[in-house]
Coordinates of C-alpha atoms in Angstrom, one line a residue:
M274 CA 59.6 58.2 49.1
P275 CA 57.6 56.6 46.2
S276 CA 59.5 55.6 43.1
E277 CA 57.6 58.0 40.9
G278 CA 58.4 60.9 43.2
P279 CA 61.7 61.9 41.6
I280 CA 60.1 61.8 38.1
I281 CA 57.2 64.1 39.1
N282 CA 59.6 66.5 40.9
T283 CA 61.9 66.7 37.9
V284 CA 59.0 67.3 35.5
I285 CA 57.4 70.1 37.5
F286 CA 60.8 71.7 38.1
A287 CA 61.8 71.5 34.4
G288 CA 58.5 73.1 33.5
F289 CA 59.0 76.0 35.8
V290 CA 62.6 76.5 34.5
L291 CA 61.4 76.5 30.9
L292 CA 58.5 78.8 31.5
T293 CA 60.6 81.4 33.4
L294 CA 63.5 81.2 30.9
F295 CA 60.9 82.0 28.2
I296 CA 59.6 85.0 30.2
V297 CA 63.2 86.2 30.9
Y298 CA 63.9 86.0 27.2
R299 CA 60.7 87.9 26.2
V300 CA 61.2 90.8 28.7
S301 CA 64.9 91.1 28.2
S302 CA 66.1 94.5 27.0
A303 CA 69.4 94.7 28.9
N304 CA 71.5 96.7 26.3
T305 CA 72.4 99.6 28.6
S306 CA 73.7 99.8 32.2
S307 CA 70.4 101.3 33.3
D308 CA 68.4 98.4 31.8
Y309 CA 70.8 95.6 33.0
F310 CA 71.4 96.9 36.5
A311 CA 68.1 98.7 37.4
A312 CA 65.5 97.6 34.7
G313 CA 65.3 101.2 33.6
S314 CA 63.5 102.0 36.9
S315 CA 60.4 100.7 35.2
F316 CA 58.7 98.8 38.1
T317 CA 56.0 100.0 40.3
G318 CA 56.2 99.9 44.1
V319 CA 53.8 97.0 44.3
Q320 CA 55.7 95.0 41.7
N321 CA 59.1 95.8 43.3
G322 CA 57.7 95.0 46.8
V323 CA 56.6 91.5 45.7
A324 CA 60.0 91.1 43.9
L325 CA 61.8 92.2 47.1
S326 CA 59.9 89.6 49.1
G327 CA 60.9 87.1 46.4
D328 CA 64.5 88.1 46.6
F329 CA 64.5 87.9 50.4
L330 CA 62.3 84.7 50.9
S331 CA 65.1 82.4 50.1
A332 CA 65.7 78.7 50.6
A333 CA 66.6 79.7 54.2
S334 CA 63.1 81.1 54.7
F335 CA 61.3 78.2 53.2
L336 CA 63.4 75.2 54.0
G337 CA 65.9 76.3 56.7
I338 CA 63.5 78.2 59.0
A339 CA 60.8 75.5 58.8
G340 CA 63.4 72.9 59.6
A341 CA 64.9 75.0 62.4
I342 CA 61.4 75.4 64.0
A343 CA 60.7 71.7 63.6
V344 CA 63.9 70.7 65.3
H345 CA 64.7 73.6 67.7
G346 CA 61.2 75.1 68.2
Y347 CA 61.2 78.7 69.5
D348 CA 64.9 79.2 68.6
G349 CA 64.1 78.5 65.0
F350 CA 61.3 81.0 65.0
L351 CA 63.8 83.6 66.0
Y352 CA 64.9 83.7 62.3
S353 CA 61.4 84.6 61.2
I354 CA 61.2 87.4 63.7
G355 CA 64.6 88.8 63.0
F356 CA 64.2 88.7 59.2
L357 CA 60.9 90.6 59.5
V358 CA 61.7 93.2 62.1
A359 CA 64.9 94.0 60.2
W360 CA 62.8 95.6 57.4
L361 CA 61.9 98.5 59.6
I362 CA 65.5 99.8 59.2
N363 CA 65.1 99.8 55.5
L364 CA 61.7 101.4 55.6
L365 CA 62.5 104.2 58.1
L366 CA 66.2 104.9 57.4
I367 CA 67.5 103.6 54.1
A368 CA 65.1 103.0 51.2
E369 CA 64.2 106.6 50.4
R370 CA 67.6 108.2 50.9
M371 CA 69.4 105.5 49.1
R372 CA 67.1 105.6 46.1
N373 CA 67.6 109.4 45.8
T374 CA 71.4 109.3 46.3
G375 CA 72.7 106.4 44.2
R376 CA 72.4 105.0 40.7
F377 CA 73.0 101.2 40.6
T378 CA 75.0 100.0 43.6
M379 CA 75.8 100.6 47.3
G380 CA 79.1 102.0 46.2
D381 CA 77.4 104.9 44.5
V382 CA 76.0 106.1 47.9
L383 CA 79.2 105.4 49.9
S384 CA 81.5 107.2 47.4
F385 CA 79.1 110.1 46.7
R386 CA 81.1 112.6 48.8
M387 CA 84.2 110.5 49.5
K388 CA 87.3 109.6 47.5
Q389 CA 86.0 107.5 44.7
R390 CA 88.6 104.8 44.1
P391 CA 89.3 103.5 47.6
V392 CA 85.7 103.6 48.7
R393 CA 84.3 101.9 45.6
A394 CA 87.0 99.2 46.0
A395 CA 86.0 98.6 49.6
A396 CA 82.3 98.5 48.7
A397 CA 82.9 96.0 45.9
I398 CA 85.0 93.8 48.2
S399 CA 82.3 93.9 50.8
T400 CA 79.5 93.2 48.3
M401 CA 81.4 90.2 46.8
A402 CA 82.1 88.7 50.2
I403 CA 78.6 89.0 51.5
T404 CA 77.1 87.7 48.2
F405 CA 79.4 84.7 48.2
V406 CA 78.4 83.7 51.8
Y407 CA 74.7 84.1 51.0
M408 CA 75.0 82.3 47.7
I409 CA 76.7 79.2 49.0
A410 CA 73.8 78.9 51.5
Q411 CA 71.4 78.7 48.7
M412 CA 73.6 76.2 46.8
A413 CA 73.7 74.0 49.9
G414 CA 69.9 74.1 50.0
A415 CA 69.9 72.8 46.5
G416 CA 72.1 69.9 47.3
G417 CA 70.1 68.9 50.4
L418 CA 66.8 69.2 48.6
V419 CA 67.9 67.0 45.7
A420 CA 69.2 64.4 48.1
L421 CA 65.7 64.1 49.5
L422 CA 63.5 64.6 46.5
A423 CA 65.3 63.2 43.5
D424 CA 66.7 60.2 45.4
V425 CA 70.3 61.3 44.8
H426 CA 72.4 60.3 47.8
S427 CA 76.0 60.2 46.4
Y428 CA 78.4 63.1 46.9
W429 CA 79.0 63.5 43.2
G430 CA 75.3 63.2 42.4
Q431 CA 74.5 66.1 44.6
A432 CA 77.4 68.0 43.3
M433 CA 76.1 67.6 39.7
V434 CA 72.7 68.9 40.7
I435 CA 74.2 71.9 42.4
A436 CA 76.1 72.5 39.2
V437 CA 72.9 72.4 37.2
V438 CA 71.2 74.9 39.5
G439 CA 74.2 77.2 39.1
L440 CA 74.2 77.0 35.4
V441 CA 70.4 77.7 35.1
M442 CA 70.9 80.7 37.4
I443 CA 73.7 82.0 35.2
L444 CA 71.3 81.8 32.2
Y445 CA 68.7 83.9 34.1
V446 CA 71.3 86.7 34.7
L447 CA 73.0 86.6 31.3
L448 CA 69.7 86.7 29.4
G449 CA 67.5 88.9 31.4
G450 CA 69.5 91.3 33.6
M451 CA 67.5 93.0 36.3
K452 CA 64.2 93.1 34.4
G453 CA 64.1 89.4 33.7
T454 CA 65.4 88.5 37.2
T455 CA 62.7 90.7 38.7
W456 CA 59.9 89.0 36.9
V457 CA 61.3 85.6 38.0
Q458 CA 61.2 86.9 41.6
I459 CA 57.6 88.1 41.2
I460 CA 56.5 84.7 39.9
K461 CA 58.4 82.8 42.5
A462 CA 57.1 84.9 45.4
T463 CA 53.5 84.4 44.3
L464 CA 54.0 80.6 44.0
L465 CA 55.8 80.4 47.3
M466 CA 53.0 82.2 49.1
L467 CA 50.4 80.0 47.5
C468 CA 52.4 76.9 48.4
A469 CA 52.9 77.9 52.0
A470 CA 49.3 78.9 52.4
M471 CA 48.2 75.5 50.9
I472 CA 50.4 73.5 53.3
T473 CA 49.2 75.6 56.3
I474 CA 45.5 75.1 55.5
F475 CA 45.8 71.4 54.9
L476 CA 47.9 70.9 58.0
L477 CA 45.6 72.8 60.3
G478 CA 42.7 70.9 58.9
K479 CA 44.2 67.7 60.2
F480 CA 44.1 69.2 63.7
G481 CA 40.7 70.7 63.5
Y482 CA 42.2 74.1 62.9
D483 CA 43.4 74.1 66.5
F484 CA 47.0 75.3 66.7
S485 CA 47.4 74.3 70.3
R486 CA 46.9 70.7 69.3
V487 CA 49.7 71.2 66.8
L488 CA 52.0 72.5 69.5
D489 CA 51.2 69.7 71.9
E490 CA 51.9 67.0 69.2
A491 CA 55.1 68.8 68.2
A492 CA 56.4 68.7 71.8
A493 CA 55.4 65.1 72.1
N494 CA 57.5 64.2 69.0
N495 CA 60.7 66.1 70.0
P496 CA 63.2 64.8 72.5
N497 CA 63.2 68.1 74.4
G498 CA 59.5 67.9 74.9
R499 CA 57.7 71.2 75.8
D500 CA 61.1 72.9 76.1
I501 CA 61.0 73.6 72.3
L502 CA 58.2 76.1 73.0
G503 CA 60.8 78.3 74.9
P504 CA 64.2 79.7 74.0
G505 CA 67.7 78.2 74.5
V506 CA 67.3 74.6 73.4
E507 CA 69.1 72.7 70.6
Y508 CA 68.1 69.3 69.4
G509 CA 69.3 66.8 72.0
K510 CA 71.4 69.2 74.0
S511 CA 71.3 72.7 75.6
E512 CA 74.3 74.6 74.2
L513 CA 72.6 77.7 72.6
T514 CA 73.6 80.2 75.2
K515 CA 71.6 83.4 75.8
L516 CA 74.6 85.4 74.5
D517 CA 74.6 83.4 71.2
F518 CA 70.9 84.0 71.0
V519 CA 71.4 87.8 71.3
S520 CA 74.2 87.8 68.8
L521 CA 72.2 86.0 66.2
S522 CA 69.3 88.3 66.9
L523 CA 71.5 91.4 66.3
A524 CA 72.8 89.9 63.0
L525 CA 69.3 89.1 61.7
V526 CA 67.7 92.4 62.7
L527 CA 70.6 94.6 61.5
G528 CA 71.8 92.6 58.5
V529 CA 69.0 93.3 56.0
G530 CA 70.0 97.0 56.0
G531 CA 73.3 96.0 54.6
L532 CA 72.4 93.2 52.1
P533 CA 73.6 94.4 48.7
H534 CA 71.0 92.5 46.6
V535 CA 68.2 94.0 48.7
L536 CA 69.6 97.6 48.5
M537 CA 70.1 97.3 44.8
R538 CA 66.3 96.8 44.3
F539 CA 65.5 100.3 45.4
Y540 CA 66.9 101.5 42.1
T541 CA 64.3 99.6 40.0
V542 CA 61.5 102.0 40.9
P543 CA 61.2 105.6 39.5
N544 CA 61.2 107.6 42.7
A545 CA 61.6 107.5 46.5
K546 CA 57.8 107.3 47.0
E547 CA 57.7 104.0 45.1
A548 CA 60.8 102.8 47.0
R549 CA 59.0 103.3 50.3
R550 CA 55.9 101.6 48.9
S551 CA 58.1 98.7 47.9
V552 CA 59.2 98.1 51.4
V553 CA 55.6 98.3 52.8
W554 CA 54.4 95.7 50.4
A555 CA 57.4 93.5 51.1
V556 CA 56.8 93.7 54.8
W557 CA 53.2 92.7 54.6
T558 CA 53.9 89.9 52.2
M559 CA 56.7 88.5 54.4
S560 CA 54.7 88.9 57.6
L561 CA 52.1 86.5 56.2
F562 CA 54.7 84.1 55.0
Y563 CA 56.5 83.9 58.3
L564 CA 53.3 83.2 60.1
F565 CA 52.9 80.2 57.7
T566 CA 56.5 79.0 58.5
L567 CA 55.6 78.9 62.2
V568 CA 52.7 76.5 61.5
I569 CA 54.7 74.5 58.9
G570 CA 57.7 74.1 61.3
Y571 CA 55.7 72.9 64.3
G572 CA 53.4 71.0 62.0
A573 CA 56.4 69.1 60.6
A574 CA 57.5 68.2 64.1
A575 CA 53.9 67.1 64.9
L576 CA 53.2 64.9 61.9
V577 CA 56.7 63.8 60.7
G578 CA 58.6 63.8 64.0
T579 CA 61.9 65.5 64.8
P580 CA 64.0 62.3 64.8
T581 CA 62.7 61.5 61.3
I582 CA 63.5 64.9 60.0
V583 CA 67.0 64.9 61.5
G584 CA 67.7 61.5 60.1
A585 CA 66.4 62.2 56.5
P586 CA 68.8 63.2 53.6
G587 CA 69.1 66.9 53.9
G588 CA 68.6 67.0 57.6
E589 CA 66.7 69.9 59.0
N590 CA 66.1 71.3 55.5
S591 CA 63.9 68.3 54.7
A592 CA 61.1 69.3 57.2
A593 CA 58.9 71.2 54.7
P594 CA 59.1 68.6 51.9
L595 CA 58.5 65.7 54.3
L596 CA 55.5 67.5 55.7
A597 CA 54.1 68.1 52.2
Y598 CA 54.4 64.4 51.4
R599 CA 52.6 63.5 54.6
I600 CA 49.6 65.7 54.0
G601 CA 49.4 65.8 50.2
G602 CA 51.3 62.8 48.8
T603 CA 53.6 62.8 45.8
L604 CA 51.9 65.6 43.9
L605 CA 52.1 68.1 46.7
L606 CA 55.7 67.0 47.3
G607 CA 56.5 67.7 43.7
I608 CA 54.9 71.1 43.8
V609 CA 56.9 72.0 47.0
A610 CA 60.1 70.6 45.4
A611 CA 59.6 72.7 42.3
I612 CA 58.9 75.9 44.3
A613 CA 61.9 75.3 46.6
F614 CA 64.1 74.9 43.5
A615 CA 62.6 78.0 42.0
T616 CA 63.3 79.8 45.2
I617 CA 67.0 78.8 45.2
L618 CA 67.3 79.7 41.5
A619 CA 65.7 83.1 41.8
V620 CA 67.6 84.2 44.9
V621 CA 70.9 83.1 43.6
A622 CA 70.2 84.9 40.3
G623 CA 69.6 88.1 42.2
L624 CA 72.8 87.7 44.2
T625 CA 74.8 87.0 41.1
L626 CA 73.4 90.1 39.4
T627 CA 74.3 92.3 42.4
A628 CA 77.8 91.0 42.6
S629 CA 78.4 91.4 38.9
A630 CA 76.9 94.9 38.9
S631 CA 79.2 95.9 41.8
F632 CA 82.3 94.7 40.0
A633 CA 81.3 96.1 36.5
H634 CA 80.0 99.4 37.7
D635 CA 82.2 100.2 40.8
V636 CA 85.5 98.6 39.8
Y637 CA 85.6 98.4 36.0
A638 CA 83.6 101.5 35.0
N639 CA 84.5 103.9 37.8
M640 CA 87.9 102.7 39.1
I641 CA 89.6 101.3 36.1
K642 CA 88.0 103.4 33.4
R643 CA 87.2 106.4 35.7
G644 CA 83.7 106.7 34.2
N645 CA 84.9 107.0 30.6
V646 CA 83.5 103.8 29.2
E647 CA 80.5 102.9 26.9
S648 CA 77.5 101.5 28.6
H649 CA 77.4 98.3 26.5
K650 CA 81.0 97.5 27.5
V651 CA 80.0 97.7 31.2
V652 CA 77.1 95.3 30.6
R653 CA 79.5 92.9 28.9
V654 CA 81.9 92.9 31.8
A655 CA 79.0 92.4 34.2
R656 CA 77.9 89.3 32.2
L657 CA 81.4 87.9 32.2
T658 CA 81.6 88.5 36.0
A659 CA 78.3 86.8 36.5
L660 CA 79.7 83.7 34.7
G661 CA 82.8 83.7 37.0
I662 CA 80.7 84.2 40.2
G663 CA 78.3 81.5 39.2
L664 CA 81.2 79.0 38.8
V665 CA 82.8 79.9 42.1
S666 CA 79.4 79.6 43.9
I667 CA 78.9 76.1 42.6
V668 CA 82.2 75.1 44.2
G669 CA 81.3 76.8 47.4
G670 CA 77.9 75.1 47.5
V671 CA 79.4 71.7 47.1
A672 CA 81.8 72.4 50.0
V673 CA 79.0 73.3 52.5
N674 CA 76.4 70.8 51.3
G675 CA 74.5 69.5 54.3
Q676 CA 74.7 72.6 56.6
N677 CA 71.5 74.2 57.8
I678 CA 70.9 77.0 55.3
A679 CA 69.1 79.3 57.7
F680 CA 72.2 79.2 59.9
L681 CA 74.5 79.9 56.9
V682 CA 72.3 82.9 55.9
G683 CA 72.5 84.1 59.5
L684 CA 76.3 84.3 59.0
A685 CA 75.7 86.3 55.8
F686 CA 73.5 88.7 57.7
A687 CA 76.3 89.2 60.3
F688 CA 78.8 90.0 57.5
A689 CA 76.3 92.5 56.0
A690 CA 75.5 94.2 59.3
S691 CA 79.2 94.4 60.2
A692 CA 80.6 95.6 56.9
N693 CA 77.9 97.8 55.4
L694 CA 75.3 99.1 57.9
S695 CA 77.5 101.5 59.8
T696 CA 79.0 103.1 56.7
L697 CA 75.6 103.4 55.0
L698 CA 73.9 105.1 58.0
F699 CA 76.8 107.4 58.7
S700 CA 77.1 108.4 55.0
L701 CA 73.4 109.2 54.9
F702 CA 73.0 110.9 58.3
W703 CA 76.5 112.2 59.5
K704 CA 77.9 115.3 57.8
R705 CA 81.3 114.9 59.4
F706 CA 81.7 111.3 58.1
N707 CA 84.7 111.0 55.7
T708 CA 86.7 108.6 53.6
T709 CA 88.8 107.3 56.5
G710 CA 85.7 106.5 58.5
T711 CA 84.2 104.7 55.5
L712 CA 87.2 102.5 54.9
W713 CA 87.7 101.7 58.6
G714 CA 84.1 100.8 59.0
I715 CA 83.9 98.5 56.1
Y716 CA 87.2 96.7 56.5
S717 CA 87.1 96.4 60.3
G718 CA 83.6 94.9 60.2
L719 CA 84.4 92.5 57.4
I720 CA 87.8 91.3 58.8
S721 CA 86.6 91.0 62.4
C722 CA 83.5 89.1 61.3
L723 CA 85.6 86.7 59.1
L724 CA 88.2 86.1 61.8
L725 CA 85.6 85.4 64.5
V726 CA 83.8 82.9 62.3
V727 CA 87.0 81.1 61.4
F728 CA 88.0 80.8 65.1
S729 CA 84.5 79.8 66.3
P730 CA 82.7 76.4 66.6
V731 CA 81.4 76.9 63.1
F732 CA 84.9 75.9 61.8
S733 CA 86.3 73.6 64.4
G734 CA 85.8 71.9 67.8
A735 CA 82.2 70.8 67.4
A736 CA 80.6 67.7 65.9
D737 CA 78.7 69.7 63.3
S738 CA 81.6 72.1 62.4
I739 CA 83.5 72.1 59.1
F740 CA 86.6 70.6 60.7
P741 CA 85.3 68.4 63.6
D742 CA 88.5 66.6 64.2
V743 CA 90.6 69.6 65.1
D744 CA 89.9 72.4 67.6
F745 CA 91.3 75.9 67.0
A746 CA 88.2 77.8 68.2
F747 CA 88.7 80.4 70.8
F748 CA 85.6 82.5 70.1
P749 CA 82.7 80.7 71.8
L750 CA 79.7 82.0 69.8
K751 CA 78.5 80.6 66.4
N752 CA 77.4 84.0 65.2
P753 CA 79.8 86.9 65.7
G754 CA 77.3 89.8 65.3
I755 CA 77.4 90.9 68.9
V756 CA 81.1 91.7 68.6
S757 CA 81.8 92.5 64.9
I758 CA 78.8 94.9 64.4
P759 CA 79.9 97.3 67.3
I760 CA 83.5 97.1 66.1
S761 CA 82.4 98.4 62.7
F762 CA 80.4 101.3 64.1
L763 CA 83.2 102.1 66.6
C764 CA 86.0 102.0 64.0
A765 CA 83.9 104.1 61.5
A766 CA 83.4 106.7 64.2
I767 CA 87.1 106.7 65.3
G768 CA 88.3 106.8 61.7
T769 CA 86.1 109.8 61.0
L770 CA 87.2 111.8 64.1
F771 CA 90.9 111.2 63.5
G772 CA 90.8 111.3 59.7
P773 CA 91.0 114.6 57.6
R774 CA 87.8 116.5 57.2
S775 CA 86.3 116.5 53.7
D776 CA 86.9 119.7 51.7
D777 CA 84.1 119.1 49.3
H778 CA 81.4 120.9 51.2
E779 CA 79.4 121.4 48.0
R780 CA 79.2 117.7 47.4
Q781 CA 78.1 117.2 51.0
S782 CA 75.3 119.7 50.6
E783 CA 74.2 118.1 47.3
M784 CA 74.0 114.7 49.0
E785 CA 71.9 116.0 51.8
V786 CA 69.5 117.8 49.5
R787 CA 69.2 114.9 47.1
S788 CA 68.7 112.2 49.8
L789 CA 66.0 114.2 51.5
T790 CA 64.1 115.6 48.5
G791 CA 65.1 113.5 45.4
I792 CA 66.1 116.7 43.5
G793 CA 68.9 115.7 41.1
A794 CA 68.4 112.0 41.6
R795 CA 68.7 110.0 38.4
I796 CA 69.2 106.5 37.1
G797 CA 71.3 105.9 34.0

């Protein structure tokens, strides 16, 4: 990397941060709960769709997936397919009904016709757990990116950079709330799309716009040869079993429907029609982006070479930046670095806002104060919570620095699908569903997913595990989705059938009418 590289990267990134902080400050009007949590429902479907794609196209999408494709080939592209197909669940089953039923958080929907306190507590715990797993993946991306681009290789140097990223993210949330964060997402998504398109065009130009030549060269520069064009191959070994492949697929496809920071975005539009429109725009935007990642991933293998990528600081996550340097020099590398940093900042800001909203709205306002609290006090608690979550995420990011962020996000998706999806779908579509089923569904999914991850090769028994020198893994799969997701659905159904029926038939009828028609739906 050239000596002037870190300087250019830092200047471009600092310029983006200052510009977006100014925009956040200018648009901020987060004085009430509605403003802070849902931007007053003031965004159009198009705006929110682009912001949704910005919220979802994280460091895992840009750095992790490109690196996974460059190193593992077809197996890495699975992330792109899973992330994209998953949006059909939101489009067809969740977006409209959730927008009509709730106010600010997933807890609003789950507790609508259930016992408020235990269900909101469970929803808040689930939201915080999923958010934390997702957030540390982004922080890990920050550390790996800085190691490569800013020429910072020491442990404490990378830890300092992760801390800076976390503090800037906290500023976004404290200053702007949902409105400021949404505009940052819109700007980031636009820049990310332009950057991916630019790299793709430049790359294909080097191969005469013949993608077959790209694939041939990528296979030639990978130890597994043409095997990377098919499923079931890891770099240098063949340990990705078909069952692990299916488990990861289930987590990716079903996880989006349970991600709290995605679900919360449906409240930033004025009605269900705009919520559906948001998802349509998000799907088209991400479809184009993931086509770019396919070219970028195989292109990195072709031009940079898989051994070089694996051996670089940041490992697999360095594929896109190294490719940018090969085709565009220091300037393109600086642009990619700035946009990658912006991606991490924006996504972590959205996650922090979601977690703080869940605690302030579900726990503080509705559980502790039982709804009898002034709006500005709820916003103050949310801001204090955001500060605490940001500090904890910095520590978590330092702990997992160096892991592939697409893989870490895959685990977050497994948690989301296991803990939230069953209860959301049953709440919206099953009249018999009750409080017992809700609690059993959330806690069984969350606990089973956590235990299976702890006793899997992710934590011990493998060279790339967190504790490689010990082996307490009895669950063979790296992603637990194939087991924990069915457990959640099954426990939610059993809890409903054996639990007491709800006596609030009027509330049940109101939820059905509201979710289908939007009559009575409100924000604020």
